[in-house]
Tab-separated table of C-alpha atoms in Angstrom:
chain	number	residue	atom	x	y	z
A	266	UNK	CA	-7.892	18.508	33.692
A	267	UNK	CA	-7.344	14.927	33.169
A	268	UNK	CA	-9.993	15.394	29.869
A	269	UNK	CA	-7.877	18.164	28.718
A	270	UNK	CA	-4.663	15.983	28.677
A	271	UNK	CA	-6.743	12.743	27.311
A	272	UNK	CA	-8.007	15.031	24.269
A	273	UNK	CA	-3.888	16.007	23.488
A	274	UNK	CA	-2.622	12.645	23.719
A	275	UNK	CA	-5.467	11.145	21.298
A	276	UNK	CA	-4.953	14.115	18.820
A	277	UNK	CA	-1.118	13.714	18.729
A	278	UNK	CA	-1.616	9.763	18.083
A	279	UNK	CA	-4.386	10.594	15.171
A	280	UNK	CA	-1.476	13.327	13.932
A	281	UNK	CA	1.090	10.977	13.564
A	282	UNK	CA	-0.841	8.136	12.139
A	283	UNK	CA	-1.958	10.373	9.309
A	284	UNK	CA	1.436	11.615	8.918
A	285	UNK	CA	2.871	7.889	8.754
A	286	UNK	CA	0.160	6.898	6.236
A	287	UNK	CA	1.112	9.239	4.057
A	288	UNK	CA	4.647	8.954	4.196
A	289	UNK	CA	4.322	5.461	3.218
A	290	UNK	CA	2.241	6.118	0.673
A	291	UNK	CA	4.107	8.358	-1.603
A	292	UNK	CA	7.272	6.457	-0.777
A	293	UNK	CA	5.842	2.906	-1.521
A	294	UNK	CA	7.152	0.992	-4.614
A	295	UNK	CA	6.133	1.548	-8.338
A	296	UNK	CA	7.144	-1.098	-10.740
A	297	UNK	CA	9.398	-0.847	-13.608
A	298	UNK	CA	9.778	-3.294	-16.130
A	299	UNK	CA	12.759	-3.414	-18.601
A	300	UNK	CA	12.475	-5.246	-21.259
A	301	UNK	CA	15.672	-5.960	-23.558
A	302	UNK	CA	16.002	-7.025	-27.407
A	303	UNK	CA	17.037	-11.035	-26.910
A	304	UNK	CA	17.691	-13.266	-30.129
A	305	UNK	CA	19.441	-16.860	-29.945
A	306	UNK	CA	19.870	-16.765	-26.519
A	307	UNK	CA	21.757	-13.254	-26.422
A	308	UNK	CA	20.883	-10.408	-24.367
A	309	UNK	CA	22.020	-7.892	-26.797
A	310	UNK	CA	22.169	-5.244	-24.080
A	311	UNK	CA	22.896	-4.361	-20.890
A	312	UNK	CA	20.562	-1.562	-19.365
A	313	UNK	CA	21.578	0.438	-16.094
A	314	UNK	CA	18.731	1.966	-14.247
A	315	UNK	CA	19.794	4.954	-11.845
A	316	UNK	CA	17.791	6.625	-9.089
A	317	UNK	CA	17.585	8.185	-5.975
A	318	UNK	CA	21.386	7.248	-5.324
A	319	UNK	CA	20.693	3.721	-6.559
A	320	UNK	CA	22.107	1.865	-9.836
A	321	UNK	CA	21.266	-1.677	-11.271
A	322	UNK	CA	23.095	-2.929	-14.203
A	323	UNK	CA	19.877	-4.836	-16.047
A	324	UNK	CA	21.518	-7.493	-18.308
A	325	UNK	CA	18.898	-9.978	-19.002
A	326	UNK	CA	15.663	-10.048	-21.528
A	327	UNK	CA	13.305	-8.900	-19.124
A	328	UNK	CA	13.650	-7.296	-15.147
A	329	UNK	CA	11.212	-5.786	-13.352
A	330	UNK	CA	12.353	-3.257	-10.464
A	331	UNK	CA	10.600	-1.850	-7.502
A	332	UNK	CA	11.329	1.903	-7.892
A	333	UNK	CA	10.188	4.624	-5.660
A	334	UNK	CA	7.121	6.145	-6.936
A	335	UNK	CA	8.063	9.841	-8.018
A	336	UNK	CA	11.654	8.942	-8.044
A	337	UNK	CA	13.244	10.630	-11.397
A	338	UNK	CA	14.844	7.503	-13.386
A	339	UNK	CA	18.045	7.478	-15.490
A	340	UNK	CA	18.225	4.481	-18.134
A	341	UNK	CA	21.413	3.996	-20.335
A	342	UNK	CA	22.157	1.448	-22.226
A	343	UNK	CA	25.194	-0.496	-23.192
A	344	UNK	CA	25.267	-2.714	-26.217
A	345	UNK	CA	26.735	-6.126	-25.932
A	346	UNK	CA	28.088	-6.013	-29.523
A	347	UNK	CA	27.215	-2.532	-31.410
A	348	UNK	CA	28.993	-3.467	-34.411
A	349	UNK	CA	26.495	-6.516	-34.997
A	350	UNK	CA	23.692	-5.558	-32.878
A	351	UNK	CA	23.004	-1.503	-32.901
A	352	UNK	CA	20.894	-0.007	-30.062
A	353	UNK	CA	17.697	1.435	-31.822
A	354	UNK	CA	15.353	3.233	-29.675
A	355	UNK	CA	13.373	3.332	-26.305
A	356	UNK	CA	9.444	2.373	-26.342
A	357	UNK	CA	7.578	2.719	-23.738
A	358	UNK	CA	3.600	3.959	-24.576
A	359	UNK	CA	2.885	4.416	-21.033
A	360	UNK	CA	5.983	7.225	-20.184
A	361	UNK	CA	4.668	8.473	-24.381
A	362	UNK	CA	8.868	7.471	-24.699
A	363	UNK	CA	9.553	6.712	-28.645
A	364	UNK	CA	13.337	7.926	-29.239
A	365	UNK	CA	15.102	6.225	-31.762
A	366	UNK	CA	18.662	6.017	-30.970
A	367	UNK	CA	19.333	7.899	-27.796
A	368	UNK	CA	21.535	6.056	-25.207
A	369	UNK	CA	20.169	7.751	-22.131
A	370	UNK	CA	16.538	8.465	-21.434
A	371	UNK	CA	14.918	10.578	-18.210
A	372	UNK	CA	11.860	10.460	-16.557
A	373	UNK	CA	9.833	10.214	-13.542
A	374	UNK	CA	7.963	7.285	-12.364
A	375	UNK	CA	4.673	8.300	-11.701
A	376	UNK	CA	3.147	4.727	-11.863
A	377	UNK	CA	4.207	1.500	-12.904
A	378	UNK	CA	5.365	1.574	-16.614
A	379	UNK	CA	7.369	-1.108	-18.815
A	380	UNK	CA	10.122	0.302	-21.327
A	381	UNK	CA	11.651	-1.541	-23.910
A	382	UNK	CA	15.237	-1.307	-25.426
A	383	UNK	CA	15.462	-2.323	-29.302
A	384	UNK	CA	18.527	-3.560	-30.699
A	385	UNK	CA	18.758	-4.352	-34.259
A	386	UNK	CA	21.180	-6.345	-36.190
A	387	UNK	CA	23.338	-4.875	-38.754
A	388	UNK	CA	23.122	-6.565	-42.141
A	389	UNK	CA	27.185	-7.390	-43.219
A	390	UNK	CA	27.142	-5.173	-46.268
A	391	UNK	CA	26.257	-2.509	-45.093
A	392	UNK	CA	26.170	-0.347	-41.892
A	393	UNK	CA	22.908	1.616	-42.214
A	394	UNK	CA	20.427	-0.627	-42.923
A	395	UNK	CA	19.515	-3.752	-40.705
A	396	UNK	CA	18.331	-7.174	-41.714
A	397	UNK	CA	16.488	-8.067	-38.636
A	398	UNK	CA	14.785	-5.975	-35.535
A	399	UNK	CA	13.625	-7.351	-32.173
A	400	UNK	CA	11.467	-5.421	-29.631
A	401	UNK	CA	11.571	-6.902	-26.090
């Protein structure tokens, strides 16, 4: 009898080790690194990251995060000064992101991955074109 009862108490323990193990690993961090168009010491953005309940406004050149692996990530950004400096895409080869132009981007974090947001300045005579372009 007291076999029986050692053998259910060791294979509860091994159960709930395994269990905690793997809770921790698919809850553990994943890195995300935003990187922002900066010229003349102006941050011409400000990025806010949203997940899982969470939001961090992201107003310098370059921030990484620690996200929660497989959390689904909302990024929309805010320019600092759209009449000078237009927001002009979302890069990030790792996520295959490459949208030109749209504020708000979606996706899940399924590693670490780096995104940048490209602002371009807006030549004076006209509003279409731009004179310069800076990628994180």
């Amino acid at each position: 009898m007291s076999v029986k009862k050692y053998v259910t108490i060791f294979s509860t323990a091994l159960m709930l080790t395994v269990t905690a193990a793997f809770a921790s690993a698919q809850s553990s961090g994943c890195n995300l690194t935003v990187k922002t168009t900066k010229s003349s010491g102006t941050v011409w953005g400000t990025i806010q990251v949203s997940y899982r309940g969470h939001t961090v406004d992201v107003s310098r050149a370059r921030k990484t995060l620690s996200v929660p692996c497989g959390a689904r990530v909302t990024l929309i950004e805010m320019p600092t000064n759209a009449s000078s400096w237009q927001f002009s895409g979302w890069k990030s080869p790792g996520l295959m992101i490459n949208h030109p132009s749209k504020s708000t981007v979606h996706f899940t974090m399924n590693g670490s991955h780096t995104i940048d947001a490209g602002y371009a300045e807006q030549s004076a005579s006209s509003s279409s074109s731009s004179s310069s372009s800076s990628w994180g």
